[in-house]
Each structure stands twice: as structure tokens, then as C-alpha cells.
PDB file of C-alpha atoms in Angstrom:
ATOM      1  CA  MET A   8       1.693  -6.705 -14.543  1.00  0.00           C
ATOM      2  CA  SER A   9      -0.153  -8.866 -12.252  1.00  0.00           C
ATOM      3  CA  ALA A  10      -3.377  -7.143 -10.908  1.00  0.00           C
ATOM      4  CA  PHE A  11      -2.384  -5.790  -7.762  1.00  0.00           C
ATOM      5  CA  SER A  12       0.430  -3.397  -9.639  1.00  0.00           C
ATOM      6  CA  THR A  13      -2.011  -2.514 -12.336  1.00  0.00           C
ATOM      7  CA  ALA A  14      -4.034  -1.160  -9.446  1.00  0.00           C
ATOM      8  CA  TRP A  15      -4.970   2.312  -8.476  1.00  0.00           C
ATOM      9  CA  GLN A  16      -3.959   1.439  -4.528  1.00  0.00           C
ATOM     10  CA  PHE A  17      -1.010  -0.096  -4.738  1.00  0.00           C
ATOM     11  CA  TRP A  18       0.581   2.584  -6.885  1.00  0.00           C
ATOM     12  CA  ALA A  19      -1.112   5.551  -4.218  1.00  0.00           C
ATOM     13  CA  LEU A  20       0.286   2.654  -1.390  1.00  0.00           C
ATOM     14  CA  MET A  21       3.557   3.231  -3.211  1.00  0.00           C
ATOM     15  CA  ALA A  22       2.856   6.989  -3.148  1.00  0.00           C
ATOM     16  CA  ALA A  23       2.337   7.286   0.782  1.00  0.00           C
ATOM     17  CA  VAL A  24       5.669   4.734   1.530  1.00  0.00           C
ATOM     18  CA  PHE A  25       7.736   7.301  -0.910  1.00  0.00           C
ATOM     19  CA  ALA A  26       6.552  10.493   0.590  1.00  0.00           C
ATOM     20  CA  ALA A  27       7.308   8.830   4.065  1.00  0.00           C
ATOM     21  CA  ALA A  28      10.888   8.305   2.970  1.00  0.00           C
ATOM     22  CA  THR A  29      11.041  11.590   1.591  1.00  0.00           C
ATOM     23  CA  ALA A  30       9.731  12.958   4.765  1.00  0.00           C
ATOM     24  CA  ILE A  31      12.640  11.166   6.499  1.00  0.00           C
ATOM     25  CA  LEU A  32      15.089  11.688   4.537  1.00  0.00           C
ATOM     26  CA  ALA A  33      14.781  15.471   4.072  1.00  0.00           C
ATOM     27  CA  LYS A  34      14.332  16.033   7.008  1.00  0.00           C
ATOM     28  CA  VAL A  35      18.231  14.693   7.517  1.00  0.00           C
ATOM     29  CA  GLY A  36      19.062  16.896   4.472  1.00  0.00           C
ATOM     30  CA  VAL A  37      18.488  20.105   5.080  1.00  0.00           C
ATOM     31  CA  SER A  38      19.916  20.045   8.871  1.00  0.00           C
ATOM     32  CA  ASP A  39      22.544  21.623   7.511  1.00  0.00           C
ATOM     33  CA  ILE A  40      21.811  24.258   3.937  1.00  0.00           C
ATOM     34  CA  PRO A  41      19.055  25.819   3.342  1.00  0.00           C
ATOM     35  CA  SER A  42      15.976  24.912   2.870  1.00  0.00           C
ATOM     36  CA  ASP A  43      15.339  26.093  -1.178  1.00  0.00           C
ATOM     37  CA  LEU A  44      18.957  24.516  -1.843  1.00  0.00           C
ATOM     38  CA  ALA A  45      17.725  21.872  -0.571  1.00  0.00           C
ATOM     39  CA  THR A  46      14.440  21.889  -2.806  1.00  0.00           C
ATOM     40  CA  LEU A  47      16.429  22.793  -5.959  1.00  0.00           C
ATOM     41  CA  ILE A  48      18.753  19.424  -5.432  1.00  0.00           C
ATOM     42  CA  ARG A  49      15.484  17.753  -4.368  1.00  0.00           C
ATOM     43  CA  THR A  50      14.252  18.688  -7.957  1.00  0.00           C
ATOM     44  CA  LEU A  51      17.053  17.841  -9.982  1.00  0.00           C
ATOM     45  CA  VAL A  52      17.200  14.642  -8.885  1.00  0.00           C
ATOM     46  CA  VAL A  53      13.567  14.286  -9.886  1.00  0.00           C
ATOM     47  CA  VAL A  54      13.660  15.455 -12.938  1.00  0.00           C
ATOM     48  CA  VAL A  55      17.206  13.493 -14.027  1.00  0.00           C
ATOM     49  CA  LEU A  56      15.395  10.092 -13.117  1.00  0.00           C
ATOM     50  CA  LEU A  57      11.997  11.091 -14.780  1.00  0.00           C
ATOM     51  CA  SER A  58      14.545  12.775 -18.062  1.00  0.00           C
ATOM     52  CA  GLY A  59      16.305   9.354 -17.684  1.00  0.00           C
ATOM     53  CA  ILE A  60      12.085   6.893 -17.800  1.00  0.00           C
ATOM     54  CA  VAL A  61      10.561   9.042 -20.530  1.00  0.00           C
ATOM     55  CA  ALA A  62      13.341   7.934 -22.828  1.00  0.00           C
ATOM     56  CA  VAL A  63      14.474   4.920 -21.609  1.00  0.00           C
ATOM     57  CA  THR A  64       9.939   3.938 -22.337  1.00  0.00           C
ATOM     58  CA  LYS A  65      10.103   6.102 -25.275  1.00  0.00           C
ATOM     59  CA  GLN A  66       7.338   8.425 -23.723  1.00  0.00           C
ATOM     60  CA  TRP A  67       9.784  11.376 -25.141  1.00  0.00           C
ATOM     61  CA  ARG A  68       6.725  13.784 -27.416  1.00  0.00           C
ATOM     62  CA  PRO A  69       7.069  16.883 -28.718  1.00  0.00           C
ATOM     63  CA  LEU A  70       5.428  20.097 -26.944  1.00  0.00           C
ATOM     64  CA  THR A  71       3.960  21.188 -30.051  1.00  0.00           C
ATOM     65  CA  SER A  72       1.755  17.958 -30.461  1.00  0.00           C
ATOM     66  CA  LEU A  73       1.044  18.388 -26.896  1.00  0.00           C
ATOM     67  CA  PRO A  74      -2.832  19.335 -26.552  1.00  0.00           C
ATOM     68  CA  GLY A  75      -2.600  23.171 -25.308  1.00  0.00           C
ATOM     69  CA  ARG A  76      -5.314  22.923 -21.750  1.00  0.00           C
ATOM     70  CA  SER A  77      -3.336  20.101 -21.151  1.00  0.00           C
ATOM     71  CA  LEU A  78       0.544  21.859 -20.473  1.00  0.00           C
ATOM     72  CA  VAL A  79      -0.941  25.174 -19.375  1.00  0.00           C
ATOM     73  CA  PHE A  80      -3.144  22.527 -16.001  1.00  0.00           C
ATOM     74  CA  LEU A  81       0.448  20.728 -16.192  1.00  0.00           C
ATOM     75  CA  ILE A  82       2.292  23.971 -16.058  1.00  0.00           C
ATOM     76  CA  LEU A  83       0.214  25.248 -13.286  1.00  0.00           C
ATOM     77  CA  SER A  84       0.425  22.077 -11.272  1.00  0.00           C
ATOM     78  CA  GLY A  85       3.884  22.727 -11.937  1.00  0.00           C
ATOM     79  CA  PHE A  86       4.310  25.746  -9.992  1.00  0.00           C
ATOM     80  CA  ALA A  87       2.074  24.639  -7.116  1.00  0.00           C
ATOM     81  CA  THR A  88       4.694  21.755  -7.012  1.00  0.00           C
ATOM     82  CA  GLY A  89       7.644  23.509  -6.918  1.00  0.00           C
ATOM     83  CA  ALA A  90       5.417  26.260  -4.086  1.00  0.00           C
ATOM     84  CA  SER A  91       4.266  22.937  -1.884  1.00  0.00           C
ATOM     85  CA  TRP A  92       7.551  21.632  -1.968  1.00  0.00           C
ATOM     86  CA  LEU A  93       9.569  24.709  -1.585  1.00  0.00           C
ATOM     87  CA  CYS A  94       6.953  25.638   2.218  1.00  0.00           C
ATOM     88  CA  TYR A  95       7.561  21.675   2.770  1.00  0.00           C
ATOM     89  CA  PHE A  96      11.308  21.808   2.917  1.00  0.00           C
ATOM     90  CA  ARG A  97      10.767  25.327   5.061  1.00  0.00           C
ATOM     91  CA  ALA A  98       9.144  23.441   7.137  1.00  0.00           C
ATOM     92  CA  LEU A  99      11.176  20.509   7.656  1.00  0.00           C
ATOM     93  CA  LYS A 100      13.585  23.135   8.448  1.00  0.00           C
ATOM     94  CA  LEU A 101      11.959  23.775  11.510  1.00  0.00           C
ATOM     95  CA  GLY A 102       9.769  21.054  13.094  1.00  0.00           C
ATOM     96  CA  ASP A 103       9.877  17.325  13.706  1.00  0.00           C
ATOM     97  CA  ALA A 104       9.573  15.622  10.098  1.00  0.00           C
ATOM     98  CA  ALA A 105       6.640  13.941  12.423  1.00  0.00           C
ATOM     99  CA  ARG A 106       4.240  16.977  12.489  1.00  0.00           C
ATOM    100  CA  VAL A 107       5.547  18.363   9.524  1.00  0.00           C
ATOM    101  CA  ALA A 108       4.061  15.190   7.410  1.00  0.00           C
ATOM    102  CA  PRO A 109       0.893  14.824   8.734  1.00  0.00           C
ATOM    103  CA  LEU A 110       0.237  18.676   8.845  1.00  0.00           C
ATOM    104  CA  ASP A 111       1.505  18.384   5.448  1.00  0.00           C
ATOM    105  CA  LYS A 112      -1.332  15.664   4.493  1.00  0.00           C
ATOM    106  CA  LEU A 113      -4.237  17.963   4.809  1.00  0.00           C
ATOM    107  CA  SER A 114      -3.438  18.989   0.839  1.00  0.00           C
ATOM    108  CA  VAL A 115      -6.109  14.685   1.036  1.00  0.00           C
ATOM    109  CA  VAL A 116      -8.957  16.725   2.346  1.00  0.00           C
ATOM    110  CA  LEU A 117      -8.625  19.882   0.612  1.00  0.00           C
ATOM    111  CA  VAL A 118      -8.163  17.632  -2.438  1.00  0.00           C
ATOM    112  CA  ALA A 119     -11.572  15.723  -1.486  1.00  0.00           C
ATOM    113  CA  VAL A 120     -13.437  19.844  -0.664  1.00  0.00           C
ATOM    114  CA  PHE A 121     -11.217  20.920  -4.251  1.00  0.00           C
ATOM    115  CA  GLY A 122     -12.226  17.471  -5.996  1.00  0.00           C
ATOM    116  CA  THR A 123     -15.922  17.791  -5.746  1.00  0.00           C
ATOM    117  CA  LEU A 124     -16.213  21.671  -5.897  1.00  0.00           C
ATOM    118  CA  PHE A 125     -14.149  22.506  -8.703  1.00  0.00           C
ATOM    119  CA  LEU A 126     -14.141  18.602 -10.488  1.00  0.00           C
ATOM    120  CA  GLY A 127     -17.939  17.038 -10.021  1.00  0.00           C
ATOM    121  CA  GLU A 128     -16.549  14.192  -7.567  1.00  0.00           C
ATOM    122  CA  ARG A 129     -18.851  12.958  -4.457  1.00  0.00           C
ATOM    123  CA  LEU A 130     -18.045  11.204  -1.623  1.00  0.00           C
ATOM    124  CA  ALA A 131     -20.218   9.301   0.008  1.00  0.00           C
ATOM    125  CA  PRO A 132     -20.683   9.980   3.743  1.00  0.00           C
ATOM    126  CA  ALA A 133     -18.537   6.944   4.738  1.00  0.00           C
ATOM    127  CA  ASN A 134     -15.621   8.396   2.755  1.00  0.00           C
ATOM    128  CA  TRP A 135     -16.755  12.440   3.972  1.00  0.00           C
ATOM    129  CA  LEU A 136     -16.303  10.562   7.879  1.00  0.00           C
ATOM    130  CA  GLY A 137     -12.651   9.554   7.189  1.00  0.00           C
ATOM    131  CA  VAL A 138     -11.429  12.927   5.549  1.00  0.00           C
ATOM    132  CA  ALA A 139     -12.924  14.716   7.930  1.00  0.00           C
ATOM    133  CA  LEU A 140     -10.537  11.990  10.904  1.00  0.00           C
ATOM    134  CA  ILE A 141      -7.732  12.905   8.871  1.00  0.00           C
ATOM    135  CA  ALA A 142      -8.615  16.538   9.391  1.00  0.00           C
ATOM    136  CA  LEU A 143      -8.661  16.026  13.054  1.00  0.00           C
ATOM    137  CA  GLY A 144      -5.687  12.914  12.867  1.00  0.00           C
ATOM    138  CA  ALA A 145      -3.537  15.952  11.102  1.00  0.00           C
ATOM    139  CA  TRP A 146      -5.214  18.776  14.154  1.00  0.00           C
ATOM    140  CA  PHE A 147      -3.940  16.123  16.843  1.00  0.00           C
ATOM    141  CA  VAL A 148      -0.626  15.902  16.073  1.00  0.00           C
ATOM    142  CA  THR A 149       0.390  19.700  15.809  1.00  0.00           C
ATOM    143  CA  TRP A 150      -0.094  19.782  19.885  1.00  0.00           C
ATOM    144  CA  ARG A 151       3.006  20.205  21.060  1.00  0.00           C
TER     145      ARG A 151
END
């Protein structure tokens, strides 16, 4: 692998590209069906895709061999993901993708705050300025 493809920045940008595609594709997909059913269909696709990736890359491990703390936090993360996706698809059903997605990205602001409060992470003043600008931008996007 190249140095570029092993950098966290590459994968974060790819996540942003796929998240943008998700918003547009989901907005079209949810237009004629209930948002919870749309979320279920998306989730099943994710489960099938990831099951294939884990199988092909031989990452399967018995659950009993995994650290209990990791399992607890991943299960809690799964519940948070499910709740987030349900809310996101409901918002897409009701609102414009161009307004829903940026407001959803307030999660960036909350991660900065929660990372500082709960994980002991530190951000420089310039980083906090960026976080504040993200919050301000999300607020501006909600205006009609």
C-alpha cells in the first residue's frame, strides 16, 4: 500500500465522499417508502458487504475470544449507529438532503466536545476555531 492509502486523512476523505453519496442516494431511495424500511434495507446491504469483506480478509474471530470491554462498547456503538441512521433517514424523508446532511455533520462538533470531555483529547485553538466554523456553517445551512 502507498503511504497515501495508509494515512488516516485518506480514509477520512473517502468516508466523506461515501457519506455524501449516501445522502443523495438515500434521499432518492427513501422518497417512495417508509424511512424505517429504507434504513433496514441499507443496514442489510451493509451487513452483507461487511460479512463478505471480513470473510475474504480472514478476520473472523469467535466472539468469545474478543475482549468483553470492546464488545460492550461496540454493541453500544451499534445502538447509537442504528438510532443515528433511523433519525437521519427520517430527516431525509422530511427535508432537503442539502440541509439534512450538513446538520447531521454537527456530529463533528459533538465528537470534538465529547473527545475532549470523555477521552482526554486535546485540540489547539485553531482546531476549535474550525469546530466553531463547522457549527456556524451547519446553522447557516438550516436557514431558508
